[in-house]
């Protein structure tokens, strides 16, 4: 199932995307007992999903996709987005070759590197990335698979980890490369307003039983820049969940962006940073394509 948050006539609602028919099932109409925001919906777990499934078959509340406006599936996460740095080998190599001072200690990490992005950086599909907010003019894209946590928990083991995965979405971990390097900690350079495009949907975990087979494809103005299988992550999803939950309690709706593969703008010489008029499209099937123009 593909869960979306959308607006229609200025009102924000939850829906199920029917990609085959190009429609959104408005859950406020088709399942009026359901929660009206994604965090509450996720927290309700399997019972909400079952009700949404029933709503899909009822025929009620169907709207043409063209008539609604998709926003980020979780427009304002409950807390910062957890992110992983340097989690694909070929990306570590390109950082090493670049002139940037982001990560002078360039070895393949021995443990996952975590940082976060501010909740206020989230924007939806098709919204412009405000690259002009970066005073250093070094905004860069990072296509990433993001894990959405379902049942929360602490001290989750690798063996149990996938039972805590609710589904997957796409995140563009937009980064000011100069701010990232200048301030030591990556938070500032990763948290500018609008620097976290998310969407277009949350594909529930059953849509991707073999997550390693998912492929992250990023195009800028139609030119392919990133292409990698999730199976090439240095630290896989169970390891990330185990590591995070060893220190903090994961909560329903938490988001973990798993890292970006090679092919970011910084990896080119000279770097290909984002500029107004660019169009960034990140495709990870079966989630869909997250597309954003650059302002
Ligand atoms: Mg990243």
Tab-separated table of N, CA, C and O in Angstrom, residues 127-244:
chain	number	residue	atom	x	y	z
A	127	UNK	N	7.774	20.531	-4.684
A	127	UNK	CA	8.045	21.842	-4.088
A	127	UNK	C	9.465	22.256	-4.435
A	127	UNK	O	10.373	21.415	-4.448
A	128	UNK	N	9.699	23.533	-4.676
A	128	UNK	CA	11.056	23.955	-5.021
A	128	UNK	C	12.026	23.862	-3.838
A	128	UNK	O	11.665	24.197	-2.701
A	129	UNK	N	13.219	23.383	-4.126
A	129	UNK	CA	14.301	23.365	-3.134
A	129	UNK	C	14.907	24.774	-3.124
A	129	UNK	O	15.419	25.227	-4.144
A	130	UNK	N	14.837	25.468	-1.968
A	130	UNK	CA	15.301	26.860	-1.952
A	130	UNK	C	16.819	26.975	-1.838
A	130	UNK	O	17.360	27.418	-0.820
A	131	UNK	N	17.519	26.581	-2.889
A	131	UNK	CA	18.990	26.571	-2.854
A	131	UNK	C	19.535	27.963	-2.563
A	131	UNK	O	20.623	28.108	-1.998
A	132	UNK	N	18.752	28.989	-2.919
A	132	UNK	CA	19.188	30.360	-2.686
A	132	UNK	C	19.332	30.712	-1.212
A	132	UNK	O	19.954	31.716	-0.866
A	133	UNK	N	18.755	29.872	-0.315
A	133	UNK	CA	18.907	30.141	1.119
A	133	UNK	C	20.323	29.819	1.600
A	133	UNK	O	20.710	30.215	2.698
A	134	UNK	N	21.059	29.075	0.803
A	134	UNK	CA	22.425	28.713	1.193
A	134	UNK	C	23.362	29.858	0.796
A	134	UNK	O	23.629	30.057	-0.393
A	135	UNK	N	23.870	30.592	1.781
A	135	UNK	CA	24.701	31.753	1.451
A	135	UNK	C	26.012	31.358	0.775
A	135	UNK	O	26.688	32.213	0.194
A	136	UNK	N	26.357	30.083	0.830
A	136	UNK	CA	27.644	29.654	0.260
A	136	UNK	C	27.484	29.054	-1.147
A	136	UNK	O	28.468	28.634	-1.753
A	137	UNK	N	26.267	29.002	-1.653
A	137	UNK	CA	26.001	28.524	-3.015
A	137	UNK	C	26.625	27.157	-3.291
A	137	UNK	O	27.272	26.950	-4.311
A	138	UNK	N	26.434	26.251	-2.346
A	138	UNK	CA	27.005	24.912	-2.543
A	138	UNK	C	25.977	23.830	-2.232
A	138	UNK	O	26.324	22.770	-1.701
A	139	UNK	N	24.706	24.094	-2.577
A	139	UNK	CA	23.650	23.110	-2.306
A	139	UNK	C	23.830	21.890	-3.215
A	139	UNK	O	24.041	22.023	-4.422
A	140	UNK	N	23.740	20.720	-2.612
A	140	UNK	CA	23.984	19.465	-3.329
A	140	UNK	C	22.845	18.494	-2.999
A	140	UNK	O	22.213	18.592	-1.948
A	141	UNK	N	22.591	17.554	-3.914
A	141	UNK	CA	21.530	16.559	-3.719
A	141	UNK	C	22.134	15.276	-3.161
A	141	UNK	O	23.321	14.993	-3.377
A	142	UNK	N	21.318	14.491	-2.462
A	142	UNK	CA	21.698	13.136	-2.031
A	142	UNK	C	20.441	12.275	-2.055
A	142	UNK	O	19.595	12.375	-1.158
A	143	UNK	N	20.286	11.438	-3.037
A	143	UNK	CA	19.151	10.529	-3.107
A	143	UNK	C	19.301	9.423	-2.067
A	143	UNK	O	20.359	8.807	-1.976
A	144	UNK	N	18.226	9.178	-1.291
A	144	UNK	CA	18.344	8.184	-0.214
A	144	UNK	C	17.044	7.418	0.030
A	144	UNK	O	15.948	7.993	-0.017
A	145	UNK	N	17.195	6.150	0.328
A	145	UNK	CA	16.078	5.362	0.850
A	145	UNK	C	15.902	5.713	2.331
A	145	UNK	O	16.880	5.720	3.079
A	146	UNK	N	14.673	6.003	2.734
A	146	UNK	CA	14.403	6.299	4.140
A	146	UNK	C	13.472	5.244	4.719
A	146	UNK	O	12.483	4.857	4.082
A	147	UNK	N	13.806	4.781	5.900
A	147	UNK	CA	13.003	3.787	6.621
A	147	UNK	C	12.053	4.520	7.561
A	147	UNK	O	12.469	5.439	8.262
A	148	UNK	N	10.790	4.118	7.550
A	148	UNK	CA	9.822	4.671	8.497
A	148	UNK	C	9.561	3.604	9.555
A	148	UNK	O	9.225	2.454	9.231
A	149	UNK	N	9.747	3.992	10.806
A	149	UNK	CA	9.589	3.042	11.916
A	149	UNK	C	8.112	2.860	12.259
A	149	UNK	O	7.345	3.831	12.280
A	150	UNK	N	7.715	1.615	12.492
A	150	UNK	CA	6.354	1.315	12.933
A	150	UNK	C	6.338	1.151	14.447
A	150	UNK	O	6.430	2.141	15.180
A	151	UNK	N	6.284	-0.094	14.932
A	151	UNK	CA	6.354	-0.279	16.392
A	151	UNK	C	7.683	0.267	16.916
A	151	UNK	O	8.743	-0.015	16.359
A	152	UNK	N	7.602	1.070	17.973
A	152	UNK	CA	8.819	1.633	18.550
A	152	UNK	C	9.517	0.619	19.426
A	152	UNK	O	9.115	-0.549	19.514
A	153	UNK	N	10.564	1.053	20.066
A	153	UNK	CA	11.239	0.145	20.990
A	153	UNK	C	12.657	0.562	21.285
A	153	UNK	O	13.226	1.407	20.600
A	154	UNK	N	13.168	-0.051	22.311
A	154	UNK	CA	14.535	0.188	22.749
A	154	UNK	C	15.284	-1.137	22.722
A	154	UNK	O	14.672	-2.193	22.845
A	155	UNK	N	16.584	-1.090	22.472
A	155	UNK	CA	17.411	-2.302	22.448
A	155	UNK	C	16.829	-3.350	21.497
A	155	UNK	O	16.688	-4.518	21.843
A	156	UNK	N	16.488	-2.902	20.299
A	156	UNK	CA	15.968	-3.817	19.269
A	156	UNK	C	17.167	-4.555	18.654
A	156	UNK	O	18.158	-3.936	18.285
A	157	UNK	N	17.045	-5.864	18.571
A	157	UNK	CA	18.165	-6.634	18.012
A	157	UNK	C	18.082	-6.658	16.487
A	157	UNK	O	17.028	-6.398	15.903
A	158	UNK	N	19.200	-6.973	15.862
A	158	UNK	CA	19.232	-7.124	14.402
A	158	UNK	C	18.150	-8.102	13.933
A	158	UNK	O	17.493	-7.888	12.929
A	159	UNK	N	18.017	-9.194	14.678
A	159	UNK	CA	17.086	-10.257	14.276
A	159	UNK	C	15.642	-9.753	14.282
A	159	UNK	O	14.825	-10.190	13.487
A	160	UNK	N	15.350	-8.821	15.200
A	160	UNK	CA	13.984	-8.324	15.339
A	160	UNK	C	13.733	-7.054	14.520
A	160	UNK	O	12.590	-6.602	14.402
A	161	UNK	N	14.804	-6.469	13.999
A	161	UNK	CA	14.727	-5.091	13.494
A	161	UNK	C	13.668	-4.897	12.409
A	161	UNK	O	12.918	-3.917	12.429
A	162	UNK	N	13.573	-5.847	11.465
A	162	UNK	CA	12.686	-5.620	10.324
A	162	UNK	C	11.210	-5.623	10.739
A	162	UNK	O	10.362	-5.095	10.019
A	163	UNK	N	10.928	-6.193	11.908
A	163	UNK	CA	9.542	-6.148	12.400
A	163	UNK	C	9.151	-4.741	12.857
A	163	UNK	O	7.979	-4.460	13.073
A	164	UNK	N	10.148	-3.892	13.011
A	164	UNK	CA	9.884	-2.504	13.422
A	164	UNK	C	9.816	-1.556	12.230
A	164	UNK	O	9.649	-0.361	12.393
A	165	UNK	N	10.006	-2.099	11.023
A	165	UNK	CA	9.955	-1.264	9.823
A	165	UNK	C	8.515	-1.200	9.325
A	165	UNK	O	7.927	-2.222	8.978
A	166	UNK	N	7.980	-0.004	9.299
A	166	UNK	CA	6.605	0.191	8.822
A	166	UNK	C	6.572	0.277	7.307
A	166	UNK	O	5.669	-0.246	6.654
A	167	UNK	N	7.563	0.980	6.772
A	167	UNK	CA	7.604	1.153	5.322
A	167	UNK	C	8.789	2.005	4.920
A	167	UNK	O	9.703	2.235	5.719
A	168	UNK	N	8.735	2.466	3.664
A	168	UNK	CA	9.874	3.174	3.087
A	168	UNK	C	9.392	4.394	2.324
A	168	UNK	O	8.337	4.374	1.689
A	169	UNK	N	10.209	5.446	2.393
A	169	UNK	CA	9.958	6.589	1.528
A	169	UNK	C	11.298	7.051	0.942
A	169	UNK	O	12.332	6.399	1.144
A	170	UNK	N	11.253	8.139	0.174
A	170	UNK	CA	12.471	8.676	-0.436
A	170	UNK	C	12.759	10.027	0.196
A	170	UNK	O	11.838	10.822	0.419
A	171	UNK	N	14.034	10.256	0.474
A	171	UNK	CA	14.462	11.568	0.983
A	171	UNK	C	15.596	12.087	0.107
A	171	UNK	O	16.464	11.323	-0.326
A	172	UNK	N	15.541	13.368	-0.178
A	172	UNK	CA	16.684	14.034	-0.781
A	172	UNK	C	17.385	14.784	0.351
A	172	UNK	O	16.869	15.781	0.850
A	173	UNK	N	18.521	14.259	0.776
A	173	UNK	CA	19.276	14.859	1.892
A	173	UNK	C	20.092	16.039	1.342
A	173	UNK	O	21.311	15.978	1.240
A	174	UNK	N	19.366	17.100	0.993
A	174	UNK	CA	20.025	18.266	0.383
A	174	UNK	C	20.992	18.879	1.405
A	174	UNK	O	20.670	18.966	2.601
A	175	UNK	N	22.154	19.244	0.934
A	175	UNK	CA	23.257	19.624	1.819
A	175	UNK	C	23.982	20.851	1.288
A	175	UNK	O	24.317	20.895	0.095
A	176	UNK	N	24.235	21.805	2.163
A	176	UNK	CA	25.176	22.879	1.822
A	176	UNK	C	26.577	22.356	2.106
A	176	UNK	O	26.955	22.171	3.266
A	177	UNK	N	27.346	22.072	1.066
A	177	UNK	CA	28.659	21.441	1.277
A	177	UNK	C	29.607	22.338	2.056
A	177	UNK	O	30.397	21.849	2.868
A	178	UNK	N	29.541	23.618	1.823
A	178	UNK	CA	30.469	24.511	2.527
A	178	UNK	C	30.097	24.584	4.007
A	178	UNK	O	30.960	24.444	4.889
A	179	UNK	N	28.800	24.733	4.308
A	179	UNK	CA	28.389	24.774	5.722
A	179	UNK	C	28.673	23.441	6.407
A	179	UNK	O	29.067	23.390	7.572
A	180	UNK	N	28.480	22.359	5.681
A	180	UNK	CA	28.739	21.028	6.237
A	180	UNK	C	30.189	20.908	6.694
A	180	UNK	O	30.486	20.383	7.757
A	181	UNK	N	31.090	21.420	5.882
A	181	UNK	CA	32.503	21.326	6.215
A	181	UNK	C	32.938	22.352	7.243
A	181	UNK	O	33.752	22.070	8.124
A	182	UNK	N	32.350	23.533	7.175
A	182	UNK	CA	32.823	24.647	8.009
A	182	UNK	C	32.484	24.459	9.478
A	182	UNK	O	33.233	24.858	10.354
A	183	UNK	N	31.322	23.845	9.753
A	183	UNK	CA	30.829	23.815	11.141
A	183	UNK	C	31.082	22.498	11.856
A	183	UNK	O	30.454	22.221	12.874
A	184	UNK	N	31.943	21.673	11.305
A	184	UNK	CA	32.297	20.394	11.945
A	184	UNK	C	31.120	19.440	12.008
A	184	UNK	O	31.134	18.397	11.380
A	185	UNK	N	30.102	19.795	12.779
A	185	UNK	CA	28.919	18.958	12.890
A	185	UNK	C	28.055	19.219	11.651
A	185	UNK	O	27.924	20.366	11.221
A	186	UNK	N	27.461	18.183	11.073
A	186	UNK	CA	26.786	18.335	9.774
A	186	UNK	C	25.387	18.935	9.872
A	186	UNK	O	24.782	19.266	8.865
A	187	UNK	N	24.848	19.030	11.105
A	187	UNK	CA	23.460	19.434	11.297
A	187	UNK	C	23.102	20.724	10.553
A	187	UNK	O	22.086	20.795	9.853
A	188	UNK	N	23.955	21.736	10.689
A	188	UNK	CA	23.618	23.044	10.138
A	188	UNK	C	23.522	22.994	8.608
A	188	UNK	O	22.563	23.491	8.018
A	189	UNK	N	24.515	22.399	7.992
A	189	UNK	CA	24.546	22.349	6.530
A	189	UNK	C	23.490	21.447	5.920
A	189	UNK	O	23.283	21.443	4.707
A	190	UNK	N	22.816	20.656	6.782
A	190	UNK	CA	21.807	19.707	6.310
A	190	UNK	C	20.391	20.139	6.671
A	190	UNK	O	19.445	19.432	6.353
A	191	UNK	N	20.248	21.230	7.406
A	191	UNK	CA	18.951	21.561	8.006
A	191	UNK	C	18.346	22.864	7.525
A	191	UNK	O	17.415	23.389	8.137
A	192	UNK	N	18.874	23.412	6.430
A	192	UNK	CA	18.269	24.649	5.932
A	192	UNK	C	16.797	24.395	5.595
A	192	UNK	O	16.419	23.277	5.227
A	193	UNK	N	15.983	25.420	5.711
A	193	UNK	CA	14.561	25.289	5.368
A	193	UNK	C	14.439	24.712	3.952
A	193	UNK	O	15.083	25.194	3.022
A	194	UNK	N	13.618	23.699	3.811
A	194	UNK	CA	13.367	23.139	2.481
A	194	UNK	C	14.438	22.184	1.983
A	194	UNK	O	14.360	21.710	0.854
A	195	UNK	N	15.411	21.868	2.829
A	195	UNK	CA	16.509	20.998	2.378
A	195	UNK	C	16.240	19.516	2.645
A	195	UNK	O	17.156	18.709	2.638
A	196	UNK	N	14.958	19.153	2.885
A	196	UNK	CA	14.639	17.729	3.040
A	196	UNK	C	13.374	17.363	2.259
A	196	UNK	O	12.342	17.040	2.854
A	197	UNK	N	13.443	17.378	0.928
A	197	UNK	CA	12.308	16.862	0.163
A	197	UNK	C	12.029	15.408	0.547
A	197	UNK	O	12.974	14.628	0.733
A	198	UNK	N	10.730	15.076	0.685
A	198	UNK	CA	10.341	13.722	1.111
A	198	UNK	C	9.103	13.273	0.344
A	198	UNK	O	8.196	14.062	0.107
A	199	UNK	N	9.085	12.016	-0.072
A	199	UNK	CA	7.884	11.476	-0.702
A	199	UNK	C	8.229	10.615	-1.911
A	199	UNK	O	9.350	10.155	-2.016
A	200	UNK	N	7.299	10.395	-2.837
A	200	UNK	CA	5.959	10.952	-2.815
A	200	UNK	C	5.008	10.196	-1.875
A	200	UNK	O	3.948	10.710	-1.552
A	201	UNK	N	5.409	8.990	-1.437
A	201	UNK	CA	4.509	8.138	-0.649
A	201	UNK	C	5.340	7.361	0.359
A	201	UNK	O	6.568	7.323	0.275
A	202	UNK	N	4.648	6.753	1.311
A	202	UNK	CA	5.259	5.688	2.119
A	202	UNK	C	4.762	4.373	1.537
A	202	UNK	O	3.554	4.119	1.530
A	203	UNK	N	5.692	3.578	1.002
A	203	UNK	CA	5.329	2.225	0.569
A	203	UNK	C	5.455	1.326	1.792
A	203	UNK	O	6.523	1.295	2.430
A	204	UNK	N	4.377	0.654	2.156
A	204	UNK	CA	4.442	-0.196	3.350
A	204	UNK	C	5.418	-1.350	3.117
A	204	UNK	O	5.702	-1.732	1.966
A	205	UNK	N	5.952	-1.876	4.212
A	205	UNK	CA	7.059	-2.832	4.129
A	205	UNK	C	6.737	-4.046	3.252
A	205	UNK	O	7.621	-4.589	2.576
A	206	UNK	N	5.467	-4.455	3.222
A	206	UNK	CA	5.099	-5.632	2.422
A	206	UNK	C	5.297	-5.383	0.924
A	206	UNK	O	5.360	-6.334	0.136
A	207	UNK	N	5.399	-4.128	0.515
A	207	UNK	CA	5.629	-3.810	-0.904
A	207	UNK	C	7.077	-4.105	-1.313
A	207	UNK	O	7.388	-4.167	-2.504
A	208	UNK	N	7.961	-4.208	-0.315
A	208	UNK	CA	9.382	-4.424	-0.618
A	208	UNK	C	9.954	-5.479	0.313
A	208	UNK	O	10.752	-5.186	1.205
A	209	UNK	N	9.535	-6.752	0.121
A	209	UNK	CA	9.992	-7.805	1.029
A	209	UNK	C	11.510	-8.013	0.974
A	209	UNK	O	12.108	-8.435	1.958
A	210	UNK	N	12.127	-7.685	-0.156
A	210	UNK	CA	13.593	-7.787	-0.250
A	210	UNK	C	14.163	-6.392	-0.475
A	210	UNK	O	14.395	-5.963	-1.605
A	211	UNK	N	14.386	-5.684	0.638
A	211	UNK	CA	14.746	-4.265	0.521
A	211	UNK	C	16.112	-4.074	-0.141
A	211	UNK	O	16.365	-3.064	-0.809
A	212	UNK	N	16.977	-5.066	-0.011
A	212	UNK	CA	18.301	-4.958	-0.634
A	212	UNK	C	18.238	-4.843	-2.144
A	212	UNK	O	19.148	-4.309	-2.788
A	213	UNK	N	17.160	-5.338	-2.720
A	213	UNK	CA	17.027	-5.310	-4.186
A	213	UNK	C	16.544	-3.957	-4.708
A	213	UNK	O	16.521	-3.729	-5.915
A	214	UNK	N	16.162	-3.064	-3.805
A	214	UNK	CA	15.707	-1.745	-4.267
A	214	UNK	C	16.893	-0.976	-4.841
A	214	UNK	O	18.027	-1.115	-4.386
A	215	UNK	N	16.566	-0.128	-5.821
A	215	UNK	CA	17.623	0.572	-6.547
A	215	UNK	C	17.378	2.074	-6.432
A	215	UNK	O	16.260	2.549	-6.679
A	216	UNK	N	18.412	2.793	-6.016
A	216	UNK	CA	18.331	4.249	-5.848
A	216	UNK	C	18.867	4.901	-7.119
A	216	UNK	O	20.033	4.725	-7.473
A	217	UNK	N	18.005	5.633	-7.810
A	217	UNK	CA	18.385	6.286	-9.076
A	217	UNK	C	18.133	7.786	-8.932
A	217	UNK	O	17.022	8.197	-8.607
A	218	UNK	N	19.153	8.579	-9.170
A	218	UNK	CA	18.975	10.031	-9.112
A	218	UNK	C	19.330	10.634	-10.465
A	218	UNK	O	20.379	10.309	-11.035
A	219	UNK	N	18.445	11.471	-10.957
A	219	UNK	CA	18.711	12.217	-12.191
A	219	UNK	C	18.617	13.707	-11.896
A	219	UNK	O	17.760	14.131	-11.113
A	220	UNK	N	19.506	14.476	-12.524
A	220	UNK	CA	19.420	15.931	-12.459
A	220	UNK	C	19.252	16.422	-13.886
A	220	UNK	O	20.105	16.130	-14.747
A	221	UNK	N	18.188	17.106	-14.141
A	221	UNK	CA	17.849	17.562	-15.501
A	221	UNK	C	17.906	16.398	-16.494
A	221	UNK	O	18.384	16.537	-17.618
A	222	UNK	N	17.451	15.235	-16.042
A	222	UNK	CA	17.406	14.063	-16.904
A	222	UNK	C	18.715	13.295	-16.992
A	222	UNK	O	18.751	12.188	-17.531
A	223	UNK	N	19.790	13.850	-16.469
A	223	UNK	CA	21.098	13.174	-16.530
A	223	UNK	C	21.270	12.272	-15.313
A	223	UNK	O	21.142	12.723	-14.179
A	224	UNK	N	21.562	11.003	-15.548
A	224	UNK	CA	21.689	10.087	-14.420
A	224	UNK	C	22.953	10.368	-13.617
A	224	UNK	O	24.041	10.434	-14.170
A	225	UNK	N	22.771	10.534	-12.300
A	225	UNK	CA	23.918	10.837	-11.437
A	225	UNK	C	24.185	9.724	-10.418
A	225	UNK	O	25.320	9.477	-10.066
A	226	UNK	N	23.132	9.095	-9.906
A	226	UNK	CA	23.314	8.058	-8.890
A	226	UNK	C	22.534	6.799	-9.296
A	226	UNK	O	21.416	6.918	-9.802
A	227	UNK	N	23.138	5.662	-9.055
A	227	UNK	CA	22.502	4.382	-9.383
A	227	UNK	C	23.132	3.312	-8.501
A	227	UNK	O	24.291	2.951	-8.712
A	228	UNK	N	22.420	2.869	-7.493
A	228	UNK	CA	22.990	1.878	-6.574
A	228	UNK	C	21.902	1.006	-5.990
A	228	UNK	O	20.752	1.430	-5.845
A	229	UNK	N	22.291	-0.209	-5.644
A	229	UNK	CA	21.377	-1.112	-4.952
A	229	UNK	C	21.504	-0.893	-3.443
A	229	UNK	O	22.605	-0.677	-2.920
A	230	UNK	N	20.371	-0.990	-2.768
A	230	UNK	CA	20.374	-0.839	-1.305
A	230	UNK	C	21.227	-1.938	-0.653
A	230	UNK	O	21.795	-1.740	0.422
A	231	UNK	N	21.384	-3.063	-1.328
A	231	UNK	CA	22.208	-4.150	-0.764
A	231	UNK	C	23.670	-3.742	-0.631
A	231	UNK	O	24.435	-4.420	0.058
A	232	UNK	N	24.076	-2.642	-1.267
A	232	UNK	CA	25.483	-2.238	-1.126
A	232	UNK	C	25.712	-1.265	0.034
A	232	UNK	O	26.811	-0.729	0.182
A	233	UNK	N	24.716	-1.060	0.879
A	233	UNK	CA	24.936	-0.275	2.103
A	233	UNK	C	26.050	-0.905	2.937
A	233	UNK	O	26.116	-2.134	3.067
A	234	UNK	N	26.900	-0.071	3.508
A	234	UNK	CA	27.926	-0.595	4.430
A	234	UNK	C	27.230	-1.131	5.696
A	234	UNK	O	27.497	-2.233	6.138
A	235	UNK	N	26.337	-0.331	6.271
A	235	UNK	CA	25.570	-0.753	7.444
A	235	UNK	C	24.117	-0.933	7.019
A	235	UNK	O	23.463	0.032	6.610
A	236	UNK	N	23.647	-2.163	7.072
A	236	UNK	CA	22.300	-2.432	6.574
A	236	UNK	C	21.233	-1.936	7.563
A	236	UNK	O	21.551	-1.463	8.666
A	237	UNK	N	19.991	-2.049	7.151
A	237	UNK	CA	18.898	-1.477	7.948
A	237	UNK	C	18.821	-2.106	9.353
A	237	UNK	O	18.694	-1.378	10.340
A	238	UNK	N	18.925	-3.437	9.493
A	238	UNK	CA	18.921	-3.994	10.853
A	238	UNK	C	20.035	-3.429	11.739
A	238	UNK	O	19.831	-3.158	12.920
A	239	UNK	N	21.209	-3.216	11.158
A	239	UNK	CA	22.322	-2.660	11.946
A	239	UNK	C	22.015	-1.230	12.389
A	239	UNK	O	22.299	-0.836	13.525
A	240	UNK	N	21.407	-0.457	11.482
A	240	UNK	CA	21.077	0.934	11.836
A	240	UNK	C	20.046	0.970	12.960
A	240	UNK	O	20.176	1.749	13.913
A	241	UNK	N	19.037	0.117	12.861
A	241	UNK	CA	17.990	0.091	13.901
A	241	UNK	C	18.569	-0.397	15.229
A	241	UNK	O	18.305	0.169	16.288
A	242	UNK	N	19.400	-1.427	15.165
A	242	UNK	CA	20.017	-1.949	16.386
A	242	UNK	C	20.882	-0.876	17.055
A	242	UNK	O	20.814	-0.662	18.274
A	243	UNK	N	21.661	-0.175	16.235
A	243	UNK	CA	22.590	0.819	16.791
A	243	UNK	C	21.840	2.004	17.404
A	243	UNK	O	22.146	2.436	18.516
A	244	UNK	N	20.862	2.523	16.667
A	244	UNK	CA	20.109	3.674	17.178
A	244	UNK	C	19.352	3.318	18.451
A	244	UNK	O	19.368	4.074	19.431
